[in-house]
Coordinates of C-alpha atoms and ligand atoms in Angstrom, one line a residue:
M202 CA -101.0 34.1 63.4
S203 CA -104.0 36.4 64.1
S204 CA -103.9 38.1 67.5
E205 CA -107.1 36.2 68.5
K206 CA -105.3 32.9 68.2
K207 CA -102.3 33.9 70.2
K208 CA -102.0 32.8 73.8
V209 CA -102.1 35.4 76.6
I210 CA -99.0 35.9 78.7
Y211 CA -99.1 38.0 81.9
S212 CA -96.1 39.5 83.6
A213 CA -95.7 42.2 86.2
M214 CA -93.0 43.8 88.2
Q215 CA -93.1 45.9 91.3
P216 CA -91.9 49.5 91.1
S217 CA -89.9 49.1 94.3
G218 CA -86.5 50.5 93.4
V219 CA -84.4 50.5 90.3
P220 CA -84.3 47.1 88.7
S221 CA -81.0 45.2 88.9
L222 CA -79.1 43.5 86.2
G223 CA -80.5 40.3 87.7
N224 CA -84.1 41.5 87.2
Y225 CA -83.2 42.5 83.7
L226 CA -81.3 39.4 82.6
G227 CA -83.6 37.0 84.5
A228 CA -86.9 38.5 83.5
L229 CA -87.2 41.7 81.5
K230 CA -84.9 40.7 78.7
N231 CA -87.1 37.6 78.1
W232 CA -90.3 39.7 78.1
K233 CA -89.1 41.4 75.0
N234 CA -88.8 38.1 73.2
L235 CA -92.3 37.0 74.2
Q236 CA -93.9 39.7 72.1
E237 CA -93.8 37.9 68.8
E238 CA -95.5 34.7 69.9
Y239 CA -98.0 35.9 72.5
N240 CA -100.5 38.6 73.4
C241 CA -98.7 40.2 76.3
L242 CA -99.7 42.2 79.3
F243 CA -96.9 44.0 81.1
G244 CA -98.0 45.3 84.5
V245 CA -96.4 47.7 87.0
A246 CA -97.6 46.2 90.3
N247 CA -97.9 49.3 92.4
M248 CA -100.7 47.9 94.5
H249 CA -98.4 45.1 95.5
A250 CA -95.7 47.7 96.3
I251 CA -97.7 49.4 99.0
T252 CA -97.7 46.2 101.1
V253 CA -94.5 47.7 102.4
R254 CA -94.3 51.3 103.4
Q255 CA -93.4 53.6 100.4
D256 CA -92.6 57.2 100.1
P257 CA -95.5 58.5 97.9
T258 CA -93.5 60.9 95.7
E259 CA -90.9 58.2 95.1
L260 CA -93.4 55.5 94.4
R261 CA -95.1 57.7 91.8
Q262 CA -91.8 58.5 90.2
R263 CA -90.6 54.9 90.2
T264 CA -93.9 53.8 88.6
R265 CA -93.4 56.1 85.7
D266 CA -89.7 55.1 85.5
L267 CA -90.6 51.5 85.3
V268 CA -92.9 52.2 82.4
S269 CA -90.1 54.2 80.7
L270 CA -87.8 51.2 81.3
F271 CA -90.3 48.8 79.7
L272 CA -90.4 51.1 76.7
A273 CA -86.6 51.4 76.7
I274 CA -86.0 47.6 76.5
G275 CA -88.4 47.4 73.6
L276 CA -91.8 46.4 75.0
D277 CA -94.4 47.6 72.5
P278 CA -97.4 49.5 73.9
E279 CA -99.3 49.4 70.6
E280 CA -99.3 45.7 69.9
H281 CA -99.4 44.7 73.6
I282 CA -100.5 46.2 76.9
I283 CA -98.3 48.2 79.2
Y284 CA -100.2 49.4 82.2
V285 CA -100.2 50.4 85.9
Q286 CA -102.2 48.1 88.2
S287 CA -103.9 50.8 90.3
D288 CA -105.2 52.4 87.1
V289 CA -107.4 49.4 86.6
R290 CA -110.1 49.3 89.2
A291 CA -111.0 45.7 88.5
H292 CA -107.9 44.6 90.3
A293 CA -109.1 45.9 93.7
E294 CA -112.6 44.6 93.1
I295 CA -111.7 41.1 92.1
A296 CA -109.1 40.9 94.9
W297 CA -111.9 41.2 97.5
I298 CA -114.0 38.6 95.8
L299 CA -111.1 36.2 95.5
N300 CA -110.3 36.8 99.2
C301 CA -113.5 35.1 99.9
F302 CA -112.4 32.0 98.0
T303 CA -109.0 31.7 99.6
Y304 CA -108.3 29.9 102.8
M305 CA -106.2 31.2 105.6
G306 CA -104.6 27.8 105.7
E307 CA -103.4 28.3 102.1
L308 CA -102.0 31.8 102.8
N309 CA -100.3 30.5 106.0
R310 CA -98.1 28.3 103.8
M311 CA -96.7 31.1 101.7
T312 CA -93.0 31.3 102.3
Q313 CA -92.7 34.8 100.9
F314 CA -95.2 36.1 103.5
K315 CA -93.1 34.5 106.2
D316 CA -89.9 36.0 104.9
K317 CA -91.4 39.5 104.5
A318 CA -93.1 39.4 107.8
A319 CA -89.8 38.6 109.4
K320 CA -88.1 41.4 107.5
H321 CA -90.9 44.0 108.2
A322 CA -91.8 42.9 111.7
D323 CA -93.2 46.4 112.5
N324 CA -95.7 46.3 109.6
I325 CA -97.2 42.9 109.1
N326 CA -100.4 44.2 107.5
A327 CA -103.3 42.3 106.0
G328 CA -102.2 43.3 102.5
L329 CA -98.9 41.5 102.9
Y330 CA -100.9 38.5 103.9
T331 CA -103.3 38.6 101.0
Y332 CA -100.7 39.6 98.5
P333 CA -101.0 36.3 96.6
V334 CA -104.8 36.9 96.2
L335 CA -104.2 40.3 94.6
M336 CA -101.7 38.6 92.3
A337 CA -104.1 35.8 91.4
G338 CA -106.6 38.5 90.4
D339 CA -104.0 40.1 88.1
I340 CA -103.5 36.9 86.2
L341 CA -107.1 35.7 86.2
L342 CA -108.7 39.0 85.0
Y343 CA -107.0 38.7 81.7
Q344 CA -107.8 35.0 81.2
S345 CA -104.0 34.5 81.0
D346 CA -102.7 31.2 79.6
L347 CA -99.1 31.6 80.8
V348 CA -97.2 33.4 83.5
P349 CA -93.4 33.6 83.4
V350 CA -92.3 32.9 87.0
G351 CA -89.1 32.7 88.8
A352 CA -88.6 30.4 91.7
D353 CA -89.7 33.0 94.2
Q354 CA -93.2 33.4 92.6
K355 CA -93.9 29.7 91.9
Q356 CA -95.9 29.2 95.0
H357 CA -98.0 32.3 94.2
L358 CA -98.8 30.9 90.8
E359 CA -99.8 27.6 92.4
I360 CA -102.3 29.3 94.8
C361 CA -103.6 31.3 91.8
R362 CA -104.4 28.0 90.0
D363 CA -106.0 26.6 93.2
I364 CA -108.2 29.7 93.6
A365 CA -109.2 29.6 89.9
G366 CA -110.0 25.9 90.0
R367 CA -112.1 26.3 93.2
F368 CA -114.1 29.2 91.7
N369 CA -114.6 27.3 88.4
S370 CA -115.8 24.2 90.3
I371 CA -118.5 26.2 92.0
Y372 CA -119.6 28.5 89.2
G373 CA -118.6 26.8 85.9
D374 CA -115.8 27.9 83.6
V375 CA -115.1 31.5 84.5
F376 CA -111.4 31.6 84.7
K377 CA -108.7 30.2 82.5
V378 CA -106.3 28.3 84.8
P379 CA -102.8 29.6 84.0
E380 CA -99.7 27.6 83.5
P381 CA -96.2 28.6 84.4
Y382 CA -94.1 29.7 81.5
I383 CA -90.5 28.4 81.7
P384 CA -88.3 30.5 79.4
K385 CA -86.1 28.5 77.0
V386 CA -83.2 30.7 78.0
G387 CA -83.1 32.6 81.2
A388 CA -80.3 33.5 83.4
R389 CA -80.3 33.2 87.2
I390 CA -77.9 36.0 88.1
M391 CA -76.4 36.0 91.5
G392 CA -74.9 38.8 93.7
L393 CA -71.4 39.9 92.8
Q394 CA -70.3 39.9 96.4
N395 CA -72.4 37.0 97.4
P396 CA -72.7 34.7 94.5
E397 CA -74.5 32.1 96.6
R398 CA -77.6 34.3 96.6
K399 CA -79.8 35.9 93.9
M400 CA -78.9 39.4 92.8
S401 CA -82.0 41.3 93.9
K402 CA -82.8 44.9 93.7
S403 CA -83.8 45.1 97.4
E404 CA -80.6 43.7 98.8
S405 CA -78.7 46.9 99.3
D406 CA -76.6 46.0 102.3
N407 CA -73.5 45.8 100.0
L408 CA -73.5 48.4 97.2
N409 CA -71.1 46.4 95.1
N410 CA -73.3 43.3 95.2
V411 CA -75.9 44.6 92.8
V412 CA -75.5 46.2 89.4
Y413 CA -78.5 48.4 88.6
I414 CA -79.8 48.8 85.1
L415 CA -79.3 52.5 85.2
D416 CA -75.8 52.5 86.8
E417 CA -73.3 54.7 85.0
P418 CA -70.8 52.7 82.8
N419 CA -67.9 53.3 85.1
V420 CA -70.0 52.2 88.1
I421 CA -70.9 49.0 86.3
A422 CA -67.3 48.3 85.3
N423 CA -66.1 49.0 88.9
K424 CA -68.7 46.8 90.5
I425 CA -67.8 43.9 88.2
K426 CA -64.1 44.5 88.8
R427 CA -64.7 44.1 92.5
A428 CA -66.8 40.9 92.1
V429 CA -65.6 38.1 94.4
T430 CA -63.8 35.3 92.6
D431 CA -61.7 32.6 94.2
S432 CA -58.1 31.7 95.0
D433 CA -57.9 29.6 91.8
T434 CA -56.9 31.1 88.5
E435 CA -59.1 29.1 86.1
I436 CA -62.0 30.6 84.2
R437 CA -64.5 27.8 84.0
Y438 CA -67.9 26.8 85.3
G439 CA -68.0 24.8 88.5
E440 CA -70.0 24.5 91.7
D441 CA -66.8 25.2 93.5
K442 CA -66.6 28.5 91.5
P443 CA -69.8 30.4 92.1
G444 CA -68.3 33.8 91.5
I445 CA -66.6 32.9 88.2
S446 CA -69.7 30.9 87.0
N447 CA -71.9 33.9 87.7
L448 CA -69.7 36.3 85.7
L449 CA -69.6 33.8 82.8
N450 CA -73.4 33.6 83.0
I451 CA -73.7 37.4 82.9
Y452 CA -71.3 37.5 79.9
C453 CA -73.3 34.8 78.0
S454 CA -76.5 36.7 78.7
V455 CA -75.4 40.1 77.4
T456 CA -73.6 38.7 74.4
D457 CA -76.0 35.8 73.6
K458 CA -73.1 33.4 73.6
T459 CA -73.2 29.8 74.8
P460 CA -71.3 28.8 78.0
D461 CA -68.7 26.9 75.9
E462 CA -68.1 29.9 73.7
A463 CA -67.7 32.1 76.8
V464 CA -65.2 29.8 78.4
N465 CA -63.4 29.6 75.1
D466 CA -63.2 33.4 74.8
F467 CA -61.3 33.6 78.1
K468 CA -58.8 30.7 77.6
G469 CA -55.5 31.8 79.2
C470 CA -56.9 35.0 80.6
G471 CA -56.3 36.2 84.1
Y472 CA -59.1 37.2 86.4
G473 CA -58.4 40.9 85.9
E474 CA -58.7 40.8 82.2
F475 CA -61.7 38.6 82.4
K476 CA -63.6 40.9 84.6
K477 CA -62.7 43.9 82.5
S478 CA -64.2 42.1 79.4
V479 CA -67.3 41.1 81.3
G480 CA -67.7 44.7 82.5
D481 CA -67.2 46.1 78.9
A482 CA -69.8 43.6 77.5
V483 CA -72.4 44.6 80.1
V484 CA -71.8 48.3 79.5
E485 CA -72.1 47.9 75.8
H486 CA -75.3 45.9 76.1
M487 CA -76.9 48.4 78.5
R488 CA -75.8 51.6 76.7
P489 CA -78.7 51.7 74.1
I490 CA -81.2 50.8 76.8
Q491 CA -79.9 53.5 79.1
E492 CA -80.0 56.1 76.3
K493 CA -83.6 55.2 75.4
F494 CA -84.6 55.3 79.1
K495 CA -83.2 58.8 79.3
E496 CA -85.2 59.9 76.2
Y497 CA -88.5 58.3 77.5
S498 CA -88.1 59.6 81.0
A499 CA -87.6 63.1 79.6
D500 CA -90.9 62.9 77.8
R501 CA -93.3 62.6 80.6
A502 CA -96.3 63.4 78.5
Y503 CA -95.7 60.5 76.2
V504 CA -95.1 58.0 79.0
E505 CA -98.3 59.1 80.7
R506 CA -100.1 58.7 77.5
V507 CA -98.8 55.2 77.3
M508 CA -100.0 54.6 80.8
Q509 CA -103.5 55.9 80.1
N510 CA -103.9 54.0 76.9
G511 CA -102.7 50.9 78.6
A512 CA -105.1 51.3 81.4
E513 CA -108.0 51.7 79.0
K514 CA -107.1 48.6 77.0
A515 CA -106.5 46.6 80.2
S516 CA -109.7 47.8 81.8
Y517 CA -111.7 46.7 78.8
I518 CA -110.5 43.1 79.1
A519 CA -110.5 43.0 82.9
N520 CA -114.0 44.3 83.2
K521 CA -115.4 41.6 81.0
T522 CA -114.1 39.0 83.4
L523 CA -115.0 41.0 86.4
N524 CA -118.6 41.4 85.2
K525 CA -118.9 37.7 84.8
V526 CA -117.6 37.1 88.3
K527 CA -119.9 39.6 89.9
K528 CA -122.9 38.0 88.2
K529 CA -121.8 34.6 89.4
V530 CA -121.4 35.6 93.0
G531 CA -124.8 37.3 93.1
Y532 CA -124.1 41.0 92.9
P533 CA -127.0 43.0 91.5
I534 CA -127.5 43.1 87.7
Y535 CA -129.2 46.2 86.3
K536 CA -131.3 46.0 83.2
Ligands
LIG45 N1 -95.4 39.6 92.8 C1 -94.6 39.7 91.6 C2 -93.1 40.0 92.0 O1 -92.9 40.7 93.0 C3 -95.1 40.8 90.8 C4 -96.4 40.5 90.3 C5 -97.6 41.1 90.6 C6 -96.7 39.5 89.3 N2 -98.6 40.5 90.0 C7 -98.2 39.5 89.1 C8 -96.0 38.6 88.6 C9 -98.8 38.7 88.3 C10 -96.6 37.7 87.7 C11 -98.0 37.7 87.6 O2 -92.2 39.6 91.3

């Protein structure tokens, strides 16, 4: 298939802390597999990140680290586009325009805003409120066909579609209206200490709850060893067994085995042995990624070249859409 014919898929991640095993198995690992079938854009959403207060030095470092991690998991900056959001000015420009096509009533319904406002009560800024508009711009600038979204971003994709549809109904077909991409396989990884809730990188209240992609092998093994189980002894899936089910899912994800195969592998095992095997499997899966991450992050010049090339390629596409939009809304056109 020629690259012209391929559909465009847009994904982005915020550089707000080291990604967790949940981020990796739930999102990043799938991104790698999209590359064959689609034209991909992989963004580092650092403009979204400043909706909560960040330490500047850390933010800059994490931004570069996330690019290194994208490279380490096998995202290809030649065939596809890896870029940092703030390096493409079109994002800020289109966000303002789209703000004028978004209703406060719509934004008032966003559950993530309500959650974040409650969590950061001392900094409920306008950026946090218009966050979904910035995100809509990300997607629409590249005429994206598809966006892989987890449950937490579904509402944001909906509002993006609404904004695009509204703009198109006024000005004609300017934006492609994106569809959600539901991965064929995708793991929803839960916390190790609190398997009722998603394993998220920002939930740092219990250090053993979250495995980070860059945790040392012994740290990974120990966190998994301490994962909560239950008073039963059986290794099987079950709603009554959230801890064991989660560990089985993690095992399936890193070994590419089916749930049945996984359960079979541990017939007659005790919990201790089971957890050790899951830990080993995770460590082995992460080892080459961690090694590559180390190599890339030691080569700052290369990573920055990737960022600059990516920004150039992304800007070229984004500016085409932006110029159309500017014309439509009546900004000056110079001959
Ligand atoms: N808001 C997303 C998140 O926190 C990151 C993001 C920014 C994104 N822009 C995007 C995701 C566009 C998909 C499409 O997970």
